[in-house]
Tab-separated table of C-alpha atoms and ligand atoms in Angstrom:
chain	number	residue	atom	x	y	z
N	222	MET	CA	-25.422	28.982	72.730
N	223	GLN	CA	-21.131	28.849	72.367
N	224	PRO	CA	-18.948	31.162	74.929
N	225	THR	CA	-17.698	34.613	73.419
N	226	THR	CA	-14.234	33.543	74.427
N	227	THR	CA	-12.295	29.697	75.737
N	228	VAL	CA	-9.536	29.551	76.461
N	229	TYR	CA	-7.699	25.953	76.516
N	230	ASP	CA	-5.050	24.093	78.774
N	231	TYR	CA	-1.919	22.402	77.476
N	232	PHE	CA	-3.454	19.285	77.140
N	233	ASN	CA	-6.189	20.640	75.231
N	234	ARG	CA	-9.374	20.969	77.459
N	235	PRO	CA	-12.070	24.046	77.893
N	236	LEU	CA	-13.129	25.355	81.051
N	237	ARG	CA	-17.039	25.006	80.910
N	238	ASP	CA	-17.625	23.774	84.382
N	239	LEU	CA	-16.863	26.565	87.365
N	240	ARG	CA	-17.407	24.286	90.779
N	241	ILE	CA	-18.222	27.334	93.966
N	242	SER	CA	-18.069	26.347	96.997
N	243	VAL	CA	-19.418	29.181	99.771
N	244	THR	CA	-19.011	28.115	102.650
N	245	ASP	CA	-15.056	25.334	104.728
N	246	LYS	CA	-18.400	24.154	107.031
N	247	CYS	CA	-20.663	21.032	107.252
N	248	ASN	CA	-23.261	19.468	110.076
N	249	PHE	CA	-22.480	16.181	108.834
N	250	ARG	CA	-18.566	14.964	109.369
N	251	CYS	CA	-19.312	12.334	107.651
N	252	THR	CA	-16.205	9.209	107.277
N	253	TYR	CA	-14.644	9.832	104.775
N	254	CYS	CA	-15.391	13.728	103.885
N	255	MET	CA	-14.677	15.369	107.481
N	256	PRO	CA	-13.106	12.090	109.708
N	257	ALA	CA	-14.948	13.946	113.238
N	258	GLU	CA	-11.004	13.667	115.476
N	259	ILE	CA	-10.217	15.377	112.810
N	260	PHE	CA	-12.355	18.569	112.264
N	261	GLY	CA	-13.245	18.352	116.257
N	262	PRO	CA	-14.261	21.422	118.277
N	263	ASP	CA	-11.042	23.081	117.711
N	264	TYR	CA	-11.156	22.793	114.455
N	265	PRO	CA	-9.364	26.571	112.435
N	266	PHE	CA	-12.913	27.193	109.926
N	267	LEU	CA	-12.731	30.191	107.538
N	268	LYS	CA	-13.109	33.689	109.552
N	269	ARG	CA	-15.433	35.257	108.412
N	270	GLY	CA	-13.438	38.376	106.933
N	271	GLU	CA	-11.669	35.164	105.189
N	272	LEU	CA	-14.278	34.194	102.851
N	273	LEU	CA	-15.670	35.588	99.190
N	274	SER	CA	-18.896	37.972	99.762
N	275	TYR	CA	-21.981	36.886	97.762
N	276	GLU	CA	-20.185	40.526	95.364
N	277	GLU	CA	-16.948	39.024	94.718
N	278	ILE	CA	-17.941	35.945	93.823
N	279	GLU	CA	-19.845	37.359	91.348
N	280	ARG	CA	-17.371	39.215	90.049
N	281	LEU	CA	-15.013	36.367	89.214
N	282	ALA	CA	-18.211	34.236	88.434
N	283	LYS	CA	-18.765	36.998	85.749
N	284	VAL	CA	-14.836	36.792	84.492
N	285	PHE	CA	-15.394	33.780	83.947
N	286	VAL	CA	-18.409	33.658	82.293
N	287	HIS	CA	-17.707	36.558	79.436
N	288	SER	CA	-13.978	35.770	79.961
N	289	LEU	CA	-12.853	32.277	79.962
N	290	GLY	CA	-15.778	30.149	78.167
N	291	VAL	CA	-17.476	29.154	81.580
N	292	GLN	CA	-21.088	27.454	81.077
N	293	LYS	CA	-22.445	26.293	84.292
N	294	ILE	CA	-21.939	26.842	88.024
N	295	ARG	CA	-22.237	24.468	91.168
N	296	ILE	CA	-22.332	25.890	94.655
N	297	THR	CA	-21.086	23.586	96.691
N	298	GLY	CA	-19.054	23.432	99.742
N	299	GLY	CA	-18.765	21.754	102.844
N	300	GLU	CA	-22.493	22.560	103.643
N	301	PRO	CA	-23.673	25.491	101.077
N	302	LEU	CA	-27.232	25.517	102.489
N	303	MET	CA	-24.327	26.748	106.261
N	304	ARG	CA	-24.439	30.424	104.769
N	305	LYS	CA	-26.965	32.828	104.716
N	306	ASP	CA	-29.198	33.542	102.112
N	307	LEU	CA	-27.165	31.378	99.583
N	308	PRO	CA	-30.845	31.323	97.447
N	309	THR	CA	-29.076	35.905	97.770
N	310	LEU	CA	-26.027	34.334	95.618
N	311	ILE	CA	-28.122	31.906	93.261
N	312	ASN	CA	-30.244	34.789	91.891
N	313	ARG	CA	-26.891	36.812	91.360
N	314	LEU	CA	-25.226	33.986	89.372
N	315	SER	CA	-28.512	33.404	88.131
N	316	GLN	CA	-28.748	36.754	85.905
N	317	ILE	CA	-25.395	36.928	84.548
N	318	LYS	CA	-25.403	36.733	80.457
N	319	GLY	CA	-24.494	32.790	79.460
N	320	VAL	CA	-24.594	31.015	82.184
N	321	GLU	CA	-26.636	28.341	81.266
N	322	ASP	CA	-27.731	26.163	83.613
N	323	ILE	CA	-27.069	27.123	87.939
N	324	ALA	CA	-26.575	23.837	90.621
N	325	MET	CA	-25.907	22.671	94.060
N	326	THR	CA	-24.531	19.807	95.431
N	327	THR	CA	-26.259	18.963	98.959
N	328	ASN	CA	-26.536	16.756	101.560
N	329	GLY	CA	-30.196	17.759	102.009
N	330	VAL	CA	-31.395	18.967	105.237
N	331	PHE	CA	-32.039	22.447	104.907
N	332	LEU	CA	-34.192	21.103	101.441
N	333	PRO	CA	-37.542	21.827	103.276
N	334	LYS	CA	-36.298	25.244	104.637
N	335	TYR	CA	-34.961	26.700	101.213
N	336	ALA	CA	-36.043	24.579	98.245
N	337	HIS	CA	-38.757	26.998	97.424
N	338	ALA	CA	-36.913	30.198	97.357
N	339	LEU	CA	-33.606	28.560	95.558
N	340	LYS	CA	-35.990	27.381	93.095
N	341	GLU	CA	-37.200	31.172	92.679
N	342	ALA	CA	-33.601	32.311	92.858
N	343	GLY	CA	-32.766	30.440	89.089
N	344	LEU	CA	-31.425	26.980	90.469
N	345	LYS	CA	-31.686	24.725	88.058
N	346	ARG	CA	-30.846	21.939	89.877
N	347	VAL	CA	-29.963	19.683	93.404
N	348	SER	CA	-27.654	16.879	94.073
N	349	ILE	CA	-28.696	15.660	97.180
N	350	SER	CA	-26.133	13.103	99.095
N	351	LEU	CA	-27.615	9.744	100.199
N	352	ASP	CA	-25.355	7.319	101.375
N	353	SER	CA	-27.724	4.425	102.967
N	354	LEU	CA	-31.199	4.017	103.741
N	355	ASN	CA	-30.029	2.378	106.561
N	356	ASP	CA	-31.298	4.309	109.760
N	357	GLU	CA	-28.107	3.128	112.003
N	358	GLN	CA	-25.499	3.341	109.314
N	359	PHE	CA	-26.503	6.273	107.845
N	360	GLY	CA	-26.204	7.790	111.137
N	361	LYS	CA	-22.236	6.292	111.755
N	362	ILE	CA	-20.923	7.663	108.690
N	363	ASN	CA	-22.123	10.732	108.294
N	364	GLY	CA	-20.461	10.961	111.570
N	365	ARG	CA	-23.757	13.089	113.650
N	366	GLY	CA	-26.676	10.640	114.239
N	367	VAL	CA	-28.922	12.424	111.314
N	368	SER	CA	-31.873	10.169	109.892
N	369	VAL	CA	-32.423	9.399	106.914
N	370	LYS	CA	-35.127	10.969	106.955
N	371	THR	CA	-34.301	13.732	107.256
N	372	VAL	CA	-32.370	13.454	103.942
N	373	LEU	CA	-35.658	11.617	102.057
N	374	ASP	CA	-37.230	15.038	103.300
N	375	GLY	CA	-35.503	17.141	101.655
N	376	ILE	CA	-35.301	15.507	98.159
N	377	ASP	CA	-39.260	15.775	98.417
N	378	ALA	CA	-39.290	19.326	99.261
N	379	ALA	CA	-36.921	20.174	95.947
N	380	ALA	CA	-38.670	17.579	93.531
N	381	ALA	CA	-42.314	19.086	95.372
N	382	ALA	CA	-40.400	22.571	94.679
N	383	GLY	CA	-39.556	21.587	90.282
N	384	LEU	CA	-35.936	20.700	91.445
N	385	ASN	CA	-34.531	18.849	88.836
N	386	VAL	CA	-33.191	16.061	91.814
N	387	LYS	CA	-29.688	13.288	91.528
N	388	ILE	CA	-28.555	11.229	94.528
N	389	ASN	CA	-25.429	11.027	95.001
N	390	MET	CA	-23.949	8.073	96.794
N	391	VAL	CA	-20.153	7.566	97.969
N	392	VAL	CA	-19.023	3.794	97.740
N	393	LYS	CA	-17.228	2.240	100.343
N	394	ARG	CA	-16.071	-1.065	100.020
N	395	GLY	CA	-17.157	-3.005	104.287
N	396	MET	CA	-19.258	0.744	104.532
N	397	ASN	CA	-21.960	0.619	102.386
N	398	ASP	CA	-21.123	-1.971	99.127
N	399	HIS	CA	-24.301	-3.729	100.331
N	400	GLU	CA	-26.150	-0.997	99.790
N	401	ILE	CA	-26.185	-0.791	96.021
N	402	ILE	CA	-28.784	-3.185	96.020
N	403	PRO	CA	-31.498	-1.346	98.194
N	404	MET	CA	-30.715	2.450	96.975
N	405	ALA	CA	-30.522	1.562	92.902
N	406	LYS	CA	-34.255	-0.410	93.765
N	407	TYR	CA	-35.483	2.596	95.948
N	408	PHE	CA	-34.415	5.429	94.005
N	409	ARG	CA	-35.779	3.385	90.542
N	410	ASP	CA	-39.329	3.417	91.776
N	411	LYS	CA	-39.003	6.977	92.757
N	412	GLY	CA	-37.749	8.517	89.180
N	413	HIS	CA	-34.973	9.788	90.516
N	414	ILE	CA	-31.111	9.044	89.289
N	415	LEU	CA	-28.388	7.569	91.345
N	416	ARG	CA	-25.316	8.344	91.081
N	417	PHE	CA	-22.764	5.469	92.390
N	418	ILE	CA	-18.902	6.964	93.443
N	419	GLU	CA	-16.076	5.424	94.588
N	420	PHE	CA	-14.121	6.957	97.661
N	421	MET	CA	-12.351	8.827	96.495
N	422	ASP	CA	-7.760	9.953	97.928
N	423	VAL	CA	-9.116	13.731	98.474
N	424	GLY	CA	-7.547	15.423	101.210
N	425	ASN	CA	-5.377	13.621	103.309
N	426	SER	CA	-7.499	12.946	106.198
N	427	ASN	CA	-9.630	10.296	104.990
N	428	LYS	CA	-7.987	7.346	105.440
N	429	TRP	CA	-8.141	6.455	102.182
N	430	ASN	CA	-6.852	2.836	101.223
N	431	LEU	CA	-7.242	1.274	97.184
N	432	GLN	CA	-8.237	-1.539	98.904
N	433	ASP	CA	-11.343	-0.149	100.101
N	434	VAL	CA	-12.322	1.548	96.206
N	435	TYR	CA	-15.715	-0.238	95.832
N	436	PRO	CA	-14.800	-0.132	91.468
N	437	LYS	CA	-18.007	0.594	89.310
N	438	LYS	CA	-16.800	-2.956	87.313
N	439	GLN	CA	-18.342	-4.251	90.315
N	440	ILE	CA	-21.479	-1.724	91.588
N	441	ILE	CA	-22.113	-1.708	87.329
N	442	GLU	CA	-22.543	-6.750	88.027
N	443	ASP	CA	-23.744	-5.640	90.765
N	444	ILE	CA	-26.792	-4.378	90.253
N	445	HIS	CA	-26.639	-5.973	86.620
N	446	GLN	CA	-27.664	-8.625	88.085
N	447	VAL	CA	-30.731	-8.120	89.982
N	448	MET	CA	-31.772	-5.218	87.431
N	449	PRO	CA	-30.094	-5.812	84.112
N	450	ILE	CA	-28.920	-1.979	82.640
N	451	GLU	CA	-26.833	-1.441	79.903
N	452	ALA	CA	-25.043	1.413	78.835
N	453	ILE	CA	-25.387	4.500	77.675
N	454	GLU	CA	-23.875	7.802	75.667
N	455	PRO	CA	-23.029	10.038	76.989
N	456	ASN	CA	-24.963	13.571	77.748
N	457	TYR	CA	-22.265	16.100	76.587
N	458	THR	CA	-18.327	15.534	76.529
N	459	GLY	CA	-16.506	15.933	79.724
N	460	GLU	CA	-20.132	14.036	81.656
N	461	VAL	CA	-18.700	12.812	84.812
N	462	ALA	CA	-21.057	10.303	85.814
N	463	THR	CA	-21.163	6.837	82.589
N	464	ARG	CA	-24.378	6.517	82.347
N	465	TYR	CA	-26.802	3.224	82.577
N	466	ARG	CA	-30.148	2.248	81.764
N	467	TYR	CA	-32.278	-0.243	83.227
N	468	VAL	CA	-33.029	-2.087	80.356
N	469	GLY	CA	-36.562	-1.494	78.790
N	470	ALA	CA	-37.519	1.417	81.321
N	471	ASP	CA	-36.293	4.700	81.147
N	472	GLU	CA	-34.647	5.031	84.748
N	473	GLU	CA	-30.668	5.288	85.055
N	474	ILE	CA	-27.414	5.433	86.967
N	475	GLY	CA	-24.637	7.122	86.979
N	476	VAL	CA	-21.265	6.259	88.049
N	477	ILE	CA	-18.265	8.468	88.766
N	478	SER	CA	-15.098	6.550	89.113
N	479	SER	CA	-12.759	8.778	89.494
N	480	VAL	CA	-10.088	6.037	91.326
N	481	SER	CA	-11.428	2.568	88.279
N	482	ASP	CA	-11.539	4.643	85.349
N	483	ALA	CA	-9.706	8.387	85.152
N	484	PHE	CA	-11.881	10.907	83.092
N	485	CYS	CA	-8.779	13.333	83.441
N	486	SER	CA	-8.719	13.975	80.007
N	487	THR	CA	-12.336	15.584	78.764
N	488	CYS	CA	-12.035	17.118	82.415
N	489	ASN	CA	-13.475	20.998	81.831
N	490	ARG	CA	-14.186	21.881	85.629
N	491	ALA	CA	-12.317	24.113	88.480
N	492	ARG	CA	-13.337	25.059	91.494
N	493	LEU	CA	-12.861	28.154	93.614
N	494	SER	CA	-12.603	27.921	97.410
N	495	ALA	CA	-14.795	29.602	99.948
N	496	SER	CA	-11.936	31.799	100.736
N	497	GLY	CA	-11.018	32.348	97.093
N	498	THR	CA	-8.115	30.244	96.114
N	499	LEU	CA	-8.723	28.604	92.812
N	500	TYR	CA	-7.787	24.709	91.674
N	501	THR	CA	-7.488	23.126	88.700
N	502	CYS	CA	-7.576	19.761	90.062
N	503	LEU	CA	-10.004	17.669	92.624
N	504	PHE	CA	-6.759	16.230	93.485
N	505	ALA	CA	-4.495	19.966	93.762
N	506	SER	CA	-1.722	21.048	96.039
N	507	LYS	CA	-2.213	24.087	95.945
N	508	GLY	CA	-4.072	26.881	94.488
N	509	HIS	CA	-4.320	30.193	93.123
N	510	ASP	CA	-5.126	33.261	95.396
N	511	LEU	CA	-8.018	35.692	93.769
N	512	ARG	CA	-8.933	36.896	96.938
N	513	THR	CA	-6.165	39.478	96.962
N	514	PRO	CA	-5.823	40.608	93.535
N	515	LEU	CA	-10.478	41.145	93.687
N	516	ARG	CA	-9.459	43.082	97.124
N	517	SER	CA	-7.114	44.962	96.114
N	518	ASN	CA	-8.544	46.765	93.364
N	519	GLN	CA	-7.274	44.756	90.555
N	520	SER	CA	-9.460	45.296	87.241
N	521	ASN	CA	-11.660	43.481	85.318
N	522	GLU	CA	-8.993	43.003	82.386
N	523	GLU	CA	-6.187	42.276	85.165
N	524	LEU	CA	-8.444	39.690	87.035
N	525	THR	CA	-9.586	38.532	83.429
N	526	GLU	CA	-5.844	37.842	82.175
N	527	LEU	CA	-5.011	36.161	86.050
N	528	LEU	CA	-7.059	33.440	84.926
N	529	GLN	CA	-6.801	33.609	81.718
N	530	SER	CA	-3.042	32.022	82.315
N	531	ILE	CA	-3.299	30.189	84.550
N	532	TRP	CA	-6.333	28.342	82.422
N	533	HIS	CA	-3.145	28.299	79.964
N	534	ASP	CA	-0.742	26.926	82.109
N	535	ARG	CA	-3.032	24.198	83.443
N	536	LYS	CA	-1.290	20.755	83.205
N	537	ASP	CA	-4.078	18.039	86.395
N	538	ARG	CA	-4.426	15.244	84.985
N	539	TYR	CA	-3.867	13.422	89.114
N	540	SER	CA	-6.142	10.253	89.045
N	541	VAL	CA	-4.528	9.630	85.145
N	542	GLU	CA	-0.884	9.650	87.147
N	543	ARG	CA	-2.984	8.012	90.007
N	544	SER	CA	-3.663	4.850	88.058
N	545	GLU	CA	0.044	5.438	86.956
N	546	SER	CA	1.562	5.699	90.344
N	547	ILE	CA	-0.071	6.412	94.066
N	548	THR	CA	0.913	9.589	95.136
N	549	ASN	CA	1.331	10.274	97.969
N	550	ARG	CA	1.307	14.100	97.737
N	551	THR	CA	-0.223	16.230	99.834
N	552	LYS	CA	-3.678	17.920	98.860
N	553	ILE	CA	-6.978	19.750	100.103
N	554	GLU	CA	-9.354	19.224	101.392
N	555	MET	CA	-12.852	18.418	100.311
N	556	SER	CA	-15.145	20.225	102.457
N	557	HIS	CA	-12.350	23.160	101.735
N	558	ILE	CA	-11.690	23.107	98.181
N	559	GLY	CA	-15.476	22.161	97.187
N	560	GLY	CA	-16.747	18.944	96.143
T	634	SAM	N1	-22.579	18.731	101.536
T	634	SAM	C1	-22.776	18.824	100.489
T	634	SAM	C2	-23.255	17.275	100.335
T	634	SAM	O1	-22.564	16.366	100.902
T	634	SAM	O2	-23.276	16.988	99.035
T	634	SAM	C3	-21.198	18.977	99.487
T	634	SAM	C4	-20.257	19.162	99.388
T	634	SAM	S1	-19.430	17.434	99.681
T	634	SAM	C5	-18.436	17.711	99.479
T	634	SAM	C6	-19.129	17.531	97.403
T	634	SAM	C7	-19.320	15.749	97.058
T	634	SAM	O3	-18.115	15.123	97.858
T	634	SAM	C8	-20.974	14.694	98.394
T	634	SAM	O4	-21.470	13.624	97.291
T	634	SAM	C9	-19.953	13.725	98.435
T	634	SAM	O5	-20.556	12.528	99.306
T	634	SAM	C10	-18.977	13.863	97.808
T	634	SAM	N2	-17.521	13.075	98.677
T	634	SAM	C11	-16.397	13.755	99.711
T	634	SAM	N3	-16.088	13.242	99.683
T	634	SAM	C12	-15.283	12.429	99.246
T	634	SAM	C13	-14.542	10.593	98.413
T	634	SAM	N4	-13.365	11.071	100.015
T	634	SAM	N5	-14.883	10.304	98.146
T	634	SAM	C14	-16.068	11.198	97.388
T	634	SAM	N6	-17.126	11.207	97.148
T	634	SAM	C15	-16.687	12.220	97.981
T	635	SF4	FE1	-20.338	17.195	105.124
T	635	SF4	FE2	-20.372	16.935	102.331
T	635	SF4	FE3	-18.563	15.839	103.638
T	635	SF4	FE4	-20.447	14.535	104.531
T	635	SF4	S1	-19.433	14.821	102.601
T	635	SF4	S2	-19.613	15.770	105.778
T	635	SF4	S3	-21.751	16.029	104.640
T	635	SF4	S4	-19.232	18.336	102.869
T	636	SF4	FE1	-10.132	16.910	86.129
T	636	SF4	FE2	-8.377	16.612	88.617
T	636	SF4	FE3	-10.357	14.773	88.833
T	636	SF4	FE4	-8.550	14.570	86.595
T	636	SF4	S1	-7.742	14.481	89.061
T	636	SF4	S2	-11.237	14.797	86.446
T	636	SF4	S3	-7.781	16.616	86.047
T	636	SF4	S4	-10.164	17.144	89.103
């Protein structure tokens, strides 16, 4: 279905995909995202009143869908399932006319408890993050000693509930690059699409360094040597993962190469933080406060005008600029902006 209104940014990119972070809290402390030494007991997480309520999220989502052309919504965080009654929000969002797809990114721990209710509420797809099949190593990466089985149980629960499941693996050189093949084999046999994500310089806490990036080209070569793969067409314009299929089979993998092969030219995503700030790039240094207008009785027409002008003025293309010259900007943390 074509959206009723489409707004194009400075580089002629439409807005199609809204990522909504529902909390900045998480039960993990992944070293590349929320390192425990920084996100400790005294870290100033958002307080209840600072979070957008489900009513406020729904209201904004309606404006995005009806007046800006958003077709897909992804719920993320922090860990989204740490937010109370998440199926209630999914239910509200799935009833917005014009929303074609609702997905969620999660670490999977709470899926055995919630997968069924989420599916009933209208969730279609989940991306579940898992970076290793080795317990000791995974426990170190997630910073909380959580076992691999805990996440595998979440994956099984999501599939059993009828959700479409994909797996996300962040690959960092020296951390888990030797797990690429075991993970690829495991999820090929399981029949779930595995997507490799290059370690990215989101925020300023994860000690990112270009040398630690294990690039797409290398990931593909490693897999191809053991299990031949071939490139396949994207499902749609703006798909973040480049797709590959195992030769002679139906199973596929994807690689998200934000660092080595930027895809800003087709980027149609905006991100709404849990506190109601809108970011037009994952690597943004600052966002646009929407909570104040929401809470100061602005009309839907005024909100529409504000959002349209923000998207209209958007000039972000950080990943392209990064490859042109390494930048040292102050950026928003992943757990805040939403992955
Ligand atoms: N907590 C949920 C999870 O881990 O799936 C959702 C939020 S998390 C920020 C969203 C995605 O971002 C996850 O797949 C995670 O692995 C990925 N991510 C976090 N930090 C990253 C980084 N520095 N580079 C690449 N991917 C990262
Ligand atoms: Fe939590 Fe997800 Fe970040 Fe890991 S990647 S610390 S699970 S928000
Ligand atoms: Fe989109 Fe920013 Fe990523 Fe480029 S760097 S693809 S503009 S989120």
